[in-house]
mmCIF file with all atom_site columns, C-alpha atoms in Angstrom:
data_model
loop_
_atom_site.group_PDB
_atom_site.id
_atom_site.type_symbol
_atom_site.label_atom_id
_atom_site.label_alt_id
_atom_site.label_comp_id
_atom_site.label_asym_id
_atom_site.label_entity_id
_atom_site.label_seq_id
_atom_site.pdbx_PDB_ins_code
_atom_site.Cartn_x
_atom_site.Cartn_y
_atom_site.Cartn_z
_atom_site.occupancy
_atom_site.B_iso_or_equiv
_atom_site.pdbx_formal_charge
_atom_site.auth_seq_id
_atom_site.auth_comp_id
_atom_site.auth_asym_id
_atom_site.auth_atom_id
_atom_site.pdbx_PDB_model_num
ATOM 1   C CA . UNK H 1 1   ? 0.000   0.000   0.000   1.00 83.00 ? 445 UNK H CA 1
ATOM 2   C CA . UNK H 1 2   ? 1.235   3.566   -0.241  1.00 90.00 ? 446 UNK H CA 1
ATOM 3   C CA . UNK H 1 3   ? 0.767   4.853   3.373   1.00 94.00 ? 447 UNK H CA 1
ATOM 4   C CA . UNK H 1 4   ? 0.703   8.783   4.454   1.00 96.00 ? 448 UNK H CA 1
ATOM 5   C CA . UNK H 1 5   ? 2.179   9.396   8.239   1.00 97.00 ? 449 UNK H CA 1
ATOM 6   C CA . UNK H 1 6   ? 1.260   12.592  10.066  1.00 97.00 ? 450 UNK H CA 1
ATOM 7   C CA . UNK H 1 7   ? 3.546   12.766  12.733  1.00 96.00 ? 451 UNK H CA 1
ATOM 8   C CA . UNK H 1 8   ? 5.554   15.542  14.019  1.00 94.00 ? 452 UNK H CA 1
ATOM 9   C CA . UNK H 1 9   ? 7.661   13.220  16.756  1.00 94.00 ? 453 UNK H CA 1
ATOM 10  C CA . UNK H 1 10  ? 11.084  12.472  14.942  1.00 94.00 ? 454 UNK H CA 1
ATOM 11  C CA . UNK H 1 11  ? 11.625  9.731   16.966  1.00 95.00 ? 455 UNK H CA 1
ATOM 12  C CA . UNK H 1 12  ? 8.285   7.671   16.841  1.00 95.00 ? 456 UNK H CA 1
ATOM 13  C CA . UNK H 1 13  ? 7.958   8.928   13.005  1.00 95.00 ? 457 UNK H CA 1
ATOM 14  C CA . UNK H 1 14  ? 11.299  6.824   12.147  1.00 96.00 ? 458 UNK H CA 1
ATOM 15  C CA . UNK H 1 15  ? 10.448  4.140   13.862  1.00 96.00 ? 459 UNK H CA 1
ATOM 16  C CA . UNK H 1 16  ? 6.672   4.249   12.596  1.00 96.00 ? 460 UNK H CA 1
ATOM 17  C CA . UNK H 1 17  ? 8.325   4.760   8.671   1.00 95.00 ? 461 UNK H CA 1
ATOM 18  C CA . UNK H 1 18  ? 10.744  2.433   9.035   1.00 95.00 ? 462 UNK H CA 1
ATOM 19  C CA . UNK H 1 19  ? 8.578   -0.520  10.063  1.00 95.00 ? 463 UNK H CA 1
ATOM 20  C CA . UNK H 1 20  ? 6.103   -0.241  7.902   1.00 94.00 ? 464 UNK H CA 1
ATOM 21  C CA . UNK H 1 21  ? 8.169   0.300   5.114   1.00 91.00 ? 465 UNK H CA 1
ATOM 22  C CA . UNK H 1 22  ? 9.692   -3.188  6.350   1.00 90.00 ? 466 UNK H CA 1
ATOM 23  C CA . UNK H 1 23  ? 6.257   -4.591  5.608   1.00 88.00 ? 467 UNK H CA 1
ATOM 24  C CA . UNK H 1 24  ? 6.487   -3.932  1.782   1.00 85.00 ? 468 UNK H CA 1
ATOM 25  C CA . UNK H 1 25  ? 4.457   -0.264  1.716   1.00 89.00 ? 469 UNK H CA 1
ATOM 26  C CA . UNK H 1 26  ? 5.748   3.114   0.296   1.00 90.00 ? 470 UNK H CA 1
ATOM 27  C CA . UNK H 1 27  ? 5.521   5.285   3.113   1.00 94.00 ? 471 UNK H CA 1
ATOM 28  C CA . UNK H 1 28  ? 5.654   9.416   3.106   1.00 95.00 ? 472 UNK H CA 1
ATOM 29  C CA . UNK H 1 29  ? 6.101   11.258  5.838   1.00 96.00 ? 473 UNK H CA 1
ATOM 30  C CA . UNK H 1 30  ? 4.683   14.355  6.938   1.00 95.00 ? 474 UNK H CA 1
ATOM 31  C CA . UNK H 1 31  ? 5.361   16.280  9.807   1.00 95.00 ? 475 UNK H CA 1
ATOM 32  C CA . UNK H 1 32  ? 2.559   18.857  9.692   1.00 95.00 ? 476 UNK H CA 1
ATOM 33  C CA . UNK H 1 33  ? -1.124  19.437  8.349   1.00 95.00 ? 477 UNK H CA 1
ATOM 34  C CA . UNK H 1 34  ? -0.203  21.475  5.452   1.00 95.00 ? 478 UNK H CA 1
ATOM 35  C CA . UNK H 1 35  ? 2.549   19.263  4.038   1.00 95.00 ? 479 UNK H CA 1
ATOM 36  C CA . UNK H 1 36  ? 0.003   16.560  4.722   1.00 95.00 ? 480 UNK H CA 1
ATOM 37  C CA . UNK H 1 37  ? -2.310  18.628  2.295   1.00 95.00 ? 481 UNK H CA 1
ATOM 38  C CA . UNK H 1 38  ? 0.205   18.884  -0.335  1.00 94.00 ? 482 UNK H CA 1
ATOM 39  C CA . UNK H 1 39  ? 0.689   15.290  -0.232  1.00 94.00 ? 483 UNK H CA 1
ATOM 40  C CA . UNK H 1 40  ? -2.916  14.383  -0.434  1.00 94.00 ? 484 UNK H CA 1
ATOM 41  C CA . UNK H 1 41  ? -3.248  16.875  -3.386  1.00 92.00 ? 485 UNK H CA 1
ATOM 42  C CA . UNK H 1 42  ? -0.317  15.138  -5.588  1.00 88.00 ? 486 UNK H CA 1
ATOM 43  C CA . UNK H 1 43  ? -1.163  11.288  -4.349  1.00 88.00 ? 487 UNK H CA 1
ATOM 44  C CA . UNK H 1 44  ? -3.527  8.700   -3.731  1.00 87.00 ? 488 UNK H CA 1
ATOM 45  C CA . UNK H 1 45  ? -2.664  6.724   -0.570  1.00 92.00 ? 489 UNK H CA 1
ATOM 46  C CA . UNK H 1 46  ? -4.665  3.871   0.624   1.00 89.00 ? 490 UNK H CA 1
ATOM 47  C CA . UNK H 1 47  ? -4.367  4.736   4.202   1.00 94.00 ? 491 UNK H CA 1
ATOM 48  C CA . UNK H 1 48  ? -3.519  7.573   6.626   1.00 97.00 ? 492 UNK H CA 1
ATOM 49  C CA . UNK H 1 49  ? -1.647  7.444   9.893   1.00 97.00 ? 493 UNK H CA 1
ATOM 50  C CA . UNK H 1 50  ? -2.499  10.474  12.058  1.00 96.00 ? 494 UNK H CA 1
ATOM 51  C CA . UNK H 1 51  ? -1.196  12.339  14.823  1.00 94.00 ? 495 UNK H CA 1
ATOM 52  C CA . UNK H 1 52  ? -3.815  14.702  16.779  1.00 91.00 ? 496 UNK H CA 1
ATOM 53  C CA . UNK H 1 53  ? -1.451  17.152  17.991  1.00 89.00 ? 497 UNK H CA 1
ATOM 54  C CA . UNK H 1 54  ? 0.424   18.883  15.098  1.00 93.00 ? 498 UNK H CA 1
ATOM 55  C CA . UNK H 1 55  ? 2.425   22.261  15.257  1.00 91.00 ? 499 UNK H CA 1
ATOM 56  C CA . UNK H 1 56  ? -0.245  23.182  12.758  1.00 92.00 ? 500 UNK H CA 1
ATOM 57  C CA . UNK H 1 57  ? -3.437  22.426  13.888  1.00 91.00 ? 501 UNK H CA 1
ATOM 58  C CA . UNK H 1 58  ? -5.399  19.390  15.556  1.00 92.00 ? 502 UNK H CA 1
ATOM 59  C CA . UNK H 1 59  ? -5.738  16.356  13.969  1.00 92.00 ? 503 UNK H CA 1
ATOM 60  C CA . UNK H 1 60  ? -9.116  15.626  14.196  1.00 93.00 ? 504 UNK H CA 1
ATOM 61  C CA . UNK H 1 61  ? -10.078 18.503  12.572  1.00 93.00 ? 505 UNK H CA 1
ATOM 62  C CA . UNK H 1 62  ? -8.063  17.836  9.661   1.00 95.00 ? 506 UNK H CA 1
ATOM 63  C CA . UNK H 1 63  ? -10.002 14.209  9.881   1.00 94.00 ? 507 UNK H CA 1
ATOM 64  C CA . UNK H 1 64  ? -13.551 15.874  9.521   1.00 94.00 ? 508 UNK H CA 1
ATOM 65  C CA . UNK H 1 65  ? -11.937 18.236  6.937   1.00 94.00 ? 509 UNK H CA 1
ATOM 66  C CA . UNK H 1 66  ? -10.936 15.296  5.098   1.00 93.00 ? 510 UNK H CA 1
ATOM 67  C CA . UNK H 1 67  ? -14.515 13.433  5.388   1.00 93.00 ? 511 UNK H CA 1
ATOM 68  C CA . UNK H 1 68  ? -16.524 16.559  4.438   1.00 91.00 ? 512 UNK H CA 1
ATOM 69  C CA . UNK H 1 69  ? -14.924 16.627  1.043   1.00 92.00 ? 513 UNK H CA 1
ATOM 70  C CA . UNK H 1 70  ? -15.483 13.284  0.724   1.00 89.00 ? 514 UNK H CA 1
ATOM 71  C CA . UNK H 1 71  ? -12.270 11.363  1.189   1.00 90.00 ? 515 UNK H CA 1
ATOM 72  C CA . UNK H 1 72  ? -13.449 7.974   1.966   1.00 88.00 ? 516 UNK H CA 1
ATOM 73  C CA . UNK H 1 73  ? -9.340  7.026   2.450   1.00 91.00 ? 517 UNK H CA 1
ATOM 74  C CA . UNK H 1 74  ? -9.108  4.903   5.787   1.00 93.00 ? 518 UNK H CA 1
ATOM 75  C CA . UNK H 1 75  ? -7.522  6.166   8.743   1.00 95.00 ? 519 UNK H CA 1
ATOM 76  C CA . UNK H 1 76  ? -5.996  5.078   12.418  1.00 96.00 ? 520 UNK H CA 1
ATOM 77  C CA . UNK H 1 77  ? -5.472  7.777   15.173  1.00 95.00 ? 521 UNK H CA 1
ATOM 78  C CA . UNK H 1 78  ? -1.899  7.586   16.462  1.00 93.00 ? 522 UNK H CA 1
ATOM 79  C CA . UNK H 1 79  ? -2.144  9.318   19.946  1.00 89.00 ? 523 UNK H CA 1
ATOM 80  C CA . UNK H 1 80  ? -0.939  9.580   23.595  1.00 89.00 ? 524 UNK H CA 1
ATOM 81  C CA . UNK H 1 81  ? -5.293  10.585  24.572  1.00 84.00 ? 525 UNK H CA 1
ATOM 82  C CA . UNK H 1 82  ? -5.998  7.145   25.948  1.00 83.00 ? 526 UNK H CA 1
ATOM 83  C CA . UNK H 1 83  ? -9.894  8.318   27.638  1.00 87.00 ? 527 UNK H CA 1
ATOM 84  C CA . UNK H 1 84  ? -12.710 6.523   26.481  1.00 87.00 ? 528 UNK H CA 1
ATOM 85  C CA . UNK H 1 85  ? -14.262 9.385   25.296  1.00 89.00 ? 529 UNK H CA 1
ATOM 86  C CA . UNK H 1 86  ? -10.880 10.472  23.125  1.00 88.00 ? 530 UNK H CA 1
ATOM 87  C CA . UNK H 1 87  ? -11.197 7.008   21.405  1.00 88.00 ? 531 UNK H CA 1
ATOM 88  C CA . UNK H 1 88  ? -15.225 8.282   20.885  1.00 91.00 ? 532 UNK H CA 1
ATOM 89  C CA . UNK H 1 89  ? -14.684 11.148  19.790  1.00 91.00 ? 533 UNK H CA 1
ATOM 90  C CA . UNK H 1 90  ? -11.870 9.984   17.087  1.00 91.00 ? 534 UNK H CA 1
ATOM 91  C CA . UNK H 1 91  ? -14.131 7.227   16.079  1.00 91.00 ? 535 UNK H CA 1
ATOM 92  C CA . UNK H 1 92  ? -16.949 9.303   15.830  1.00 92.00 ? 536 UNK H CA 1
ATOM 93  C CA . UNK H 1 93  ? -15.251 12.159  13.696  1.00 91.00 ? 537 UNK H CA 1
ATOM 94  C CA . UNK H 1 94  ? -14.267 9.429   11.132  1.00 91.00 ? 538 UNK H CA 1
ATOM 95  C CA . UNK H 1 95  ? -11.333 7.629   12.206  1.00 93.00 ? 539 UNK H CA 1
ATOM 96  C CA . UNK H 1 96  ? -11.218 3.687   11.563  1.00 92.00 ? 540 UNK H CA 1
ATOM 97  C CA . UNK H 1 97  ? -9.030  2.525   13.964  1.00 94.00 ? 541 UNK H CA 1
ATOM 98  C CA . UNK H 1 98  ? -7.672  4.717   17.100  1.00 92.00 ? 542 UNK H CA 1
ATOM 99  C CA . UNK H 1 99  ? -3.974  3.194   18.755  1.00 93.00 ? 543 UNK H CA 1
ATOM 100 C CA . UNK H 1 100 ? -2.708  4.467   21.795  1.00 92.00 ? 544 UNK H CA 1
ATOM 101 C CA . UNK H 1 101 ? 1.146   5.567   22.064  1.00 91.00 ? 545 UNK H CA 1
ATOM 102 C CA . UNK H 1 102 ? 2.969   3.957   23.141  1.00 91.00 ? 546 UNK H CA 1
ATOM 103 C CA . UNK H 1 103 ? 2.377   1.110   21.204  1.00 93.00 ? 547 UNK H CA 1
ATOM 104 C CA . UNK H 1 104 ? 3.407   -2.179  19.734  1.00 94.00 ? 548 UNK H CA 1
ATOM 105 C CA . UNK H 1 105 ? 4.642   -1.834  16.267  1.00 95.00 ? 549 UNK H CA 1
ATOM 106 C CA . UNK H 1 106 ? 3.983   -5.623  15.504  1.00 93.00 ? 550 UNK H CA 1
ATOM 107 C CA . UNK H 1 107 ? 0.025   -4.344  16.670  1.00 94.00 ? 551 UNK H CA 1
ATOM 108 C CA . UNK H 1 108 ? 0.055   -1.499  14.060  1.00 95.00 ? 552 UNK H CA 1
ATOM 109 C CA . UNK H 1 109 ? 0.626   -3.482  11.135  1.00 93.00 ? 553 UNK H CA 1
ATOM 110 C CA . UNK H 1 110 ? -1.869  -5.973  11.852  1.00 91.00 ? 554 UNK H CA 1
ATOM 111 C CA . UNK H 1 111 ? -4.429  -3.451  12.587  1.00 92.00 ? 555 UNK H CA 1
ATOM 112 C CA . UNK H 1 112 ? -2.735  -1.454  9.098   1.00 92.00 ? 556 UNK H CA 1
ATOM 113 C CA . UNK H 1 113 ? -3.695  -4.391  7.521   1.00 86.00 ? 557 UNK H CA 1
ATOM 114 C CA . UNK H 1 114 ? -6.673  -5.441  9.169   1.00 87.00 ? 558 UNK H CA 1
ATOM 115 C CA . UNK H 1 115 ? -8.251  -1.936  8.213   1.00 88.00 ? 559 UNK H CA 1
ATOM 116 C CA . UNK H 1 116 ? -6.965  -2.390  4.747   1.00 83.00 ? 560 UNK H CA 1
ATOM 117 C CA . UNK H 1 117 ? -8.691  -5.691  4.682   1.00 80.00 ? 561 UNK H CA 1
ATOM 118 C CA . UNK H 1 118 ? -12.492 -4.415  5.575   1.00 81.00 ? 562 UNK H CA 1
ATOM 119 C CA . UNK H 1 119 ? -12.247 -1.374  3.197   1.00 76.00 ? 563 UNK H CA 1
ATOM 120 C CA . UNK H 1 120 ? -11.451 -3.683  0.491   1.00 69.00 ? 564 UNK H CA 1
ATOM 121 C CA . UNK H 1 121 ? -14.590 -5.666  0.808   1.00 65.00 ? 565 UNK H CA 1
ATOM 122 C CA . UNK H 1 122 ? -12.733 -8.811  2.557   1.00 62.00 ? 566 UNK H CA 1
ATOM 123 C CA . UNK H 1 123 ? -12.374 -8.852  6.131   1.00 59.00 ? 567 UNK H CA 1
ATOM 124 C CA . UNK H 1 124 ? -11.568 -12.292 5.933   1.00 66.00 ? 568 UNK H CA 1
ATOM 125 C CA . UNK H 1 125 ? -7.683  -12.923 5.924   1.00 72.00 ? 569 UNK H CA 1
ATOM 126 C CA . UNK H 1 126 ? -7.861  -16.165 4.099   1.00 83.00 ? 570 UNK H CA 1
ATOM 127 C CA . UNK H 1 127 ? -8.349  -16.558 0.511   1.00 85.00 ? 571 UNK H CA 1
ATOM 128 C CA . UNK H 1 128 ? -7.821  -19.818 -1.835  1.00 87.00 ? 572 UNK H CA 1
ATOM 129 C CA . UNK H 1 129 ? -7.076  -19.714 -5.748  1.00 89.00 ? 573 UNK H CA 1
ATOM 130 C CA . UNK H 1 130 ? -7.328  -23.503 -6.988  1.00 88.00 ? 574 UNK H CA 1
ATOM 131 C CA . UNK H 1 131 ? -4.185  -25.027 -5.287  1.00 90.00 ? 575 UNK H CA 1
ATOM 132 C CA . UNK H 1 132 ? -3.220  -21.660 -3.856  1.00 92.00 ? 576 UNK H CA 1
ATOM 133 C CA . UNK H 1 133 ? -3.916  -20.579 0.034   1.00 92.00 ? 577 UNK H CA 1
ATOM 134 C CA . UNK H 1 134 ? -3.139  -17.015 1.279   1.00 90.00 ? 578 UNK H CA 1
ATOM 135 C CA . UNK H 1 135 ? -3.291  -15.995 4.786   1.00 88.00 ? 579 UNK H CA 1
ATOM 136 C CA . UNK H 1 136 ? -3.085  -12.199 4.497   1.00 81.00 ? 580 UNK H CA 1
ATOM 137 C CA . UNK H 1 137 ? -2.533  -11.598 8.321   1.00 75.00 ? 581 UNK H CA 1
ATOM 138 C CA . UNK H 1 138 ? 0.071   -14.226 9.207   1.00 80.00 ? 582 UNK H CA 1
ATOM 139 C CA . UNK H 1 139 ? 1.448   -13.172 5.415   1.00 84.00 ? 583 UNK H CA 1
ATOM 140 C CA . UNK H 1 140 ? 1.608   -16.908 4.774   1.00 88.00 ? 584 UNK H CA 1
ATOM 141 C CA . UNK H 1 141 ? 1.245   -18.670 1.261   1.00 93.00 ? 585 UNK H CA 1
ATOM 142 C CA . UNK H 1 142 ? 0.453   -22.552 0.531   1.00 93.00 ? 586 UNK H CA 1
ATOM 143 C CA . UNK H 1 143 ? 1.150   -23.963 -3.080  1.00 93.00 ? 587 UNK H CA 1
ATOM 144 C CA . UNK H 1 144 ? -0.384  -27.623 -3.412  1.00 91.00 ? 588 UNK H CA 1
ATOM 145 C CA . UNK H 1 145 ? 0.372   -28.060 0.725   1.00 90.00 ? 589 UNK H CA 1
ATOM 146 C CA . UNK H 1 146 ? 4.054   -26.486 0.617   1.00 92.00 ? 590 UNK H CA 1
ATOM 147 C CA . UNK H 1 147 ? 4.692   -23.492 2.282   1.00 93.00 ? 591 UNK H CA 1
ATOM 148 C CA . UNK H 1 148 ? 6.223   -20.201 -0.345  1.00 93.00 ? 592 UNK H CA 1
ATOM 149 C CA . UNK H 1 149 ? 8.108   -17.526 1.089   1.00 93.00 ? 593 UNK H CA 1
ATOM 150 C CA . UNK H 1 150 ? 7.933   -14.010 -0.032  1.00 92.00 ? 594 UNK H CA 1
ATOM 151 C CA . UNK H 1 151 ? 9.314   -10.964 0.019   1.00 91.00 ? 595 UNK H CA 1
ATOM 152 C CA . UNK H 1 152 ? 7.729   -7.979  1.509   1.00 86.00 ? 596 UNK H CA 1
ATOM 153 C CA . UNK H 1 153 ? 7.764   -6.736  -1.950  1.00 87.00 ? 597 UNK H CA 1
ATOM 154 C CA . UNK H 1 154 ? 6.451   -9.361  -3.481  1.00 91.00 ? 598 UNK H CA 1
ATOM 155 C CA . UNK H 1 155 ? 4.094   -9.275  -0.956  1.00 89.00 ? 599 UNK H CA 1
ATOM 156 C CA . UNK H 1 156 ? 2.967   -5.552  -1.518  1.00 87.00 ? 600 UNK H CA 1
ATOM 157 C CA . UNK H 1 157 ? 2.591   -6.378  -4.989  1.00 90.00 ? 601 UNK H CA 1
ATOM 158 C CA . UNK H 1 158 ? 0.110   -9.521  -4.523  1.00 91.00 ? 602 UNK H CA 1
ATOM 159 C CA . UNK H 1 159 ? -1.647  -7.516  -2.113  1.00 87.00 ? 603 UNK H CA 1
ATOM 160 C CA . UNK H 1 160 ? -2.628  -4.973  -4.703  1.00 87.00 ? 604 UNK H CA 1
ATOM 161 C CA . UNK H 1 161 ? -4.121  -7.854  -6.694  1.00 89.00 ? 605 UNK H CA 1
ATOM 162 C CA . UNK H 1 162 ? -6.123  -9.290  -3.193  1.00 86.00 ? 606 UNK H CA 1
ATOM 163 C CA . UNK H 1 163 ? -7.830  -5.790  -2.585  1.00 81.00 ? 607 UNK H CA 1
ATOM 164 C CA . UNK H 1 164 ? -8.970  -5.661  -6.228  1.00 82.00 ? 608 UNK H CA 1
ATOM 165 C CA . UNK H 1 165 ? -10.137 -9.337  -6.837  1.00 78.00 ? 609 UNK H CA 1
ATOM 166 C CA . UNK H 1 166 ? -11.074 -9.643  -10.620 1.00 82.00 ? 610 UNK H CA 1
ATOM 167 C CA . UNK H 1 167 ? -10.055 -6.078  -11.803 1.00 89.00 ? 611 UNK H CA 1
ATOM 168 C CA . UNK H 1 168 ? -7.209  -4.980  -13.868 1.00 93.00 ? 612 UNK H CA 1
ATOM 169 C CA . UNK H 1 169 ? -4.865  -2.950  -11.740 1.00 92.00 ? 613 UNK H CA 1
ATOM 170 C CA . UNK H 1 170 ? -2.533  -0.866  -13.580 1.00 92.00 ? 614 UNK H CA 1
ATOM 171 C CA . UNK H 1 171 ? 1.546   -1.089  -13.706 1.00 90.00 ? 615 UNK H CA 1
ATOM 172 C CA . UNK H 1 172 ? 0.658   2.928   -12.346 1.00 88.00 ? 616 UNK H CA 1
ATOM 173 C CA . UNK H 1 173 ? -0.990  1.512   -9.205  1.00 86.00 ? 617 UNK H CA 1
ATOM 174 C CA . UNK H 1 174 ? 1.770   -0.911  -8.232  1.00 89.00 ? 618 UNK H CA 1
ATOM 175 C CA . UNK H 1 175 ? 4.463   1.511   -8.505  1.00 87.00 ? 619 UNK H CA 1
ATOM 176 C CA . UNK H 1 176 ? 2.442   3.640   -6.400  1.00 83.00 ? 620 UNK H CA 1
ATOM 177 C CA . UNK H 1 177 ? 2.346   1.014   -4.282  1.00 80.00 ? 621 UNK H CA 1
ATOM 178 C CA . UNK H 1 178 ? 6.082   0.376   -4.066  1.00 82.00 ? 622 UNK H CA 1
ATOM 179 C CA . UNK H 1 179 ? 7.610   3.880   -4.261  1.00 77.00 ? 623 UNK H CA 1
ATOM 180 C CA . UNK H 1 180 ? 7.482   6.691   -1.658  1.00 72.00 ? 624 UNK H CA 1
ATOM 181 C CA . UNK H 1 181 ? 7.988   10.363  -2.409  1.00 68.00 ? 625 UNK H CA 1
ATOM 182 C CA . UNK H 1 182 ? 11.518  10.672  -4.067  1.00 62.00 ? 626 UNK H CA 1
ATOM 183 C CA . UNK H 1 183 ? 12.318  6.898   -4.795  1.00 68.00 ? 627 UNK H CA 1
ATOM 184 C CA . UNK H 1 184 ? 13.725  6.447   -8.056  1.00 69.00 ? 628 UNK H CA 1
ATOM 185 C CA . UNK H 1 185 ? 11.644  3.769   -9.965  1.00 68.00 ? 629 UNK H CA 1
ATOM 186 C CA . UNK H 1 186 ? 13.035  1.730   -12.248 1.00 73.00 ? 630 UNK H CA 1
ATOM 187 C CA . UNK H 1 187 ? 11.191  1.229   -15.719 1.00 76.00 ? 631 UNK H CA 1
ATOM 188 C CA . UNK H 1 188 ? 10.817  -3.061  -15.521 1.00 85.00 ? 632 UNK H CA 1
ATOM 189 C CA . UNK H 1 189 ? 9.980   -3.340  -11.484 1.00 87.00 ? 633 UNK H CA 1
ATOM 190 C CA . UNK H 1 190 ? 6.223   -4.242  -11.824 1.00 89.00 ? 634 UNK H CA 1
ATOM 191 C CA . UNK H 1 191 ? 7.491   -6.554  -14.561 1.00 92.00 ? 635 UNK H CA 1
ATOM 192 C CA . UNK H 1 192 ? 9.979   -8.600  -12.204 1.00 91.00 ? 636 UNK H CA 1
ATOM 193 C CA . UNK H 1 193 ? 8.207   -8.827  -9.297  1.00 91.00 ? 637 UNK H CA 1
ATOM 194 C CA . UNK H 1 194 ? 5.035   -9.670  -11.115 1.00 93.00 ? 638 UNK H CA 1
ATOM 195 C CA . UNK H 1 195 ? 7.538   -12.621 -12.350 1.00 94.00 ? 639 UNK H CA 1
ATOM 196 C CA . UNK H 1 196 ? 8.783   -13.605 -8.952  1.00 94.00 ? 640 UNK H CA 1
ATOM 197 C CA . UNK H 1 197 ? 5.209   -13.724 -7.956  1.00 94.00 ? 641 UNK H CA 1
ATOM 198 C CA . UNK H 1 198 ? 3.969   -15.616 -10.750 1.00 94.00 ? 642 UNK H CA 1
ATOM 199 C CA . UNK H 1 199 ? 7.221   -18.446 -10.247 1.00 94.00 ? 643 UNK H CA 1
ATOM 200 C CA . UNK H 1 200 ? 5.987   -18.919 -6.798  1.00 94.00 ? 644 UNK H CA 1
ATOM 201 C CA . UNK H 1 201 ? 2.403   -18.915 -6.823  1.00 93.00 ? 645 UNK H CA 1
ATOM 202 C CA . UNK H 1 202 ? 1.791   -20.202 -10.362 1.00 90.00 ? 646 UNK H CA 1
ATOM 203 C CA . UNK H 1 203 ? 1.472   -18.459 -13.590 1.00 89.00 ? 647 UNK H CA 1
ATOM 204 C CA . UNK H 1 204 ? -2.408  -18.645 -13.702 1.00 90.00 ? 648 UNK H CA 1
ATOM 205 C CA . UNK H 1 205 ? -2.896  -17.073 -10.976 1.00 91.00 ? 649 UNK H CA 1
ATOM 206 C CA . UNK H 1 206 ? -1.774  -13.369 -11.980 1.00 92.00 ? 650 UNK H CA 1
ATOM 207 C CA . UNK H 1 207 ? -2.925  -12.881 -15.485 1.00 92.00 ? 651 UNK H CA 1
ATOM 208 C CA . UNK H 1 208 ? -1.899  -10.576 -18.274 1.00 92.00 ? 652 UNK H CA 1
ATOM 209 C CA . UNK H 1 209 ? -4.585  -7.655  -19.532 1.00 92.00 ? 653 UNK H CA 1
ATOM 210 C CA . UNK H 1 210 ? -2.183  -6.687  -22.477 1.00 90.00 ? 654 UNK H CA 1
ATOM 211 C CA . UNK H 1 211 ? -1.822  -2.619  -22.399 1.00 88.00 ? 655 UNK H CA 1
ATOM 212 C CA . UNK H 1 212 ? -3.469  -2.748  -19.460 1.00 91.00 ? 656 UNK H CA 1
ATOM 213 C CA . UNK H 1 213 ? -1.794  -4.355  -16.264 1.00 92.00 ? 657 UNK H CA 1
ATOM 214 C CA . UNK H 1 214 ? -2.565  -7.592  -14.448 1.00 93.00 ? 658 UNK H CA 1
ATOM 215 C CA . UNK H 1 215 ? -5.700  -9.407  -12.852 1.00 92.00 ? 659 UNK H CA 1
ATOM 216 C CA . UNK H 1 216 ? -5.755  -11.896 -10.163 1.00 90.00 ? 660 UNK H CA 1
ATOM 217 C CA . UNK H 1 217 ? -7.910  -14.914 -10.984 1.00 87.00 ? 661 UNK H CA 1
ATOM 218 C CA . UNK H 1 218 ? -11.170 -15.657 -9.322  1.00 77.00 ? 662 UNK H CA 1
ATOM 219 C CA . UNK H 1 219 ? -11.742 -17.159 -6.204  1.00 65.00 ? 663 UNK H CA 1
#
């Protein structure tokens, strides 16, 4: 996925970056609301990670900004307000998951992914192609009973294809995907990784839309 962070704390925004990064996702990082802005006006992320106390402003006002013009892009609270009614109020102003600092980074990407999960129409982490069994939250594949490791790349490329089930994603949306702000992308990526993936998994799995980009096959 390509994830935005809002965080101003240098500290917990490396870590936070860093991690999820780990996991496979292009990551930018902004440390107040109006680079945030800027971001969201250039790119189209597939989740936000947001800080309520910016130098700039408060975050959940930039969260009901963001949901009056009808951004529909999920997002979880990162915050030290651990009342009940913070968590309300966060949940209520259209946050989709709220996680209290300090926290477990292990817990935010399973809760990354879990929200990724239910806003692509699957809250179910297991899906099974013919011969082919992937647990999205352990990250685990099964080919014909054996076990295939992946990459984290290779896994942030099949996941594009599991949130979109039957549509043609684009070589575009990948890259997106792959790349943060500033990354230098490299003309045959999609290509190779889409290769890697199809070597392990099986080649009718991923299928070619010529000119177009890629489809998973159906359940």
């Amino acid at each position: 996925m390509r994830v935005l962070l809002i965080e101003d704390d240098q500290v917990l925004g490396e870590a936070v970056r860093d991690h999820v990064a780990a996991d496979g996702h292009a990551v930018d990082w902004s440390s107040t609301f109006a680079e945030a802005r800027d971001h969201l006006d250039v790119a189209s992320y597939e989740l936000l990670l947001l800080d309520l106390h910016l130098p700039d402003g408060k975050g959940l006002e930039f969260l009901k900004t963001l949901r009056r013009e009808g951004s529909d892009t999920p997002v979880i609270i990162l915050t030290a307000r651990d009342q009940l009614s913070d968590r309300i109020e966060g949940l209520n102003s259209g946050a989709d998951d709220y996680l209290v600092k300090p926290f477990d980074l292990g817990e935010l990407s399973a809760r990354l992914a879990a929200v990724a999960r239910r806003y692509a129409g699957s809250p179910n982490p297991l899906i099974r192609i013919g011969p082919v069994e992937i647990d999205q939250a352990a990250r685990r594949v099964v080919v014909d009973g054996m076990e295939t490791m992946l990459t984290a790349r290779e896994w942030a490329v099949l996941e594009q294809f599991l949130r979109r089930p039957g549509v043609t994603v684009g070589k575009g949306q990948i890259e997106d995907a792959l790349y943060a702000f500033g990354s230098e992308i490299e003309s045959n990526t999609v290509e190779v990784y889409v290769s890697r993936l199809r070597r392990k998994i099986g080649r009718e799995v991923i299928s070619t839309v010529r000119g177009l980009g890629y489809r998973l096959a159906s359940q």
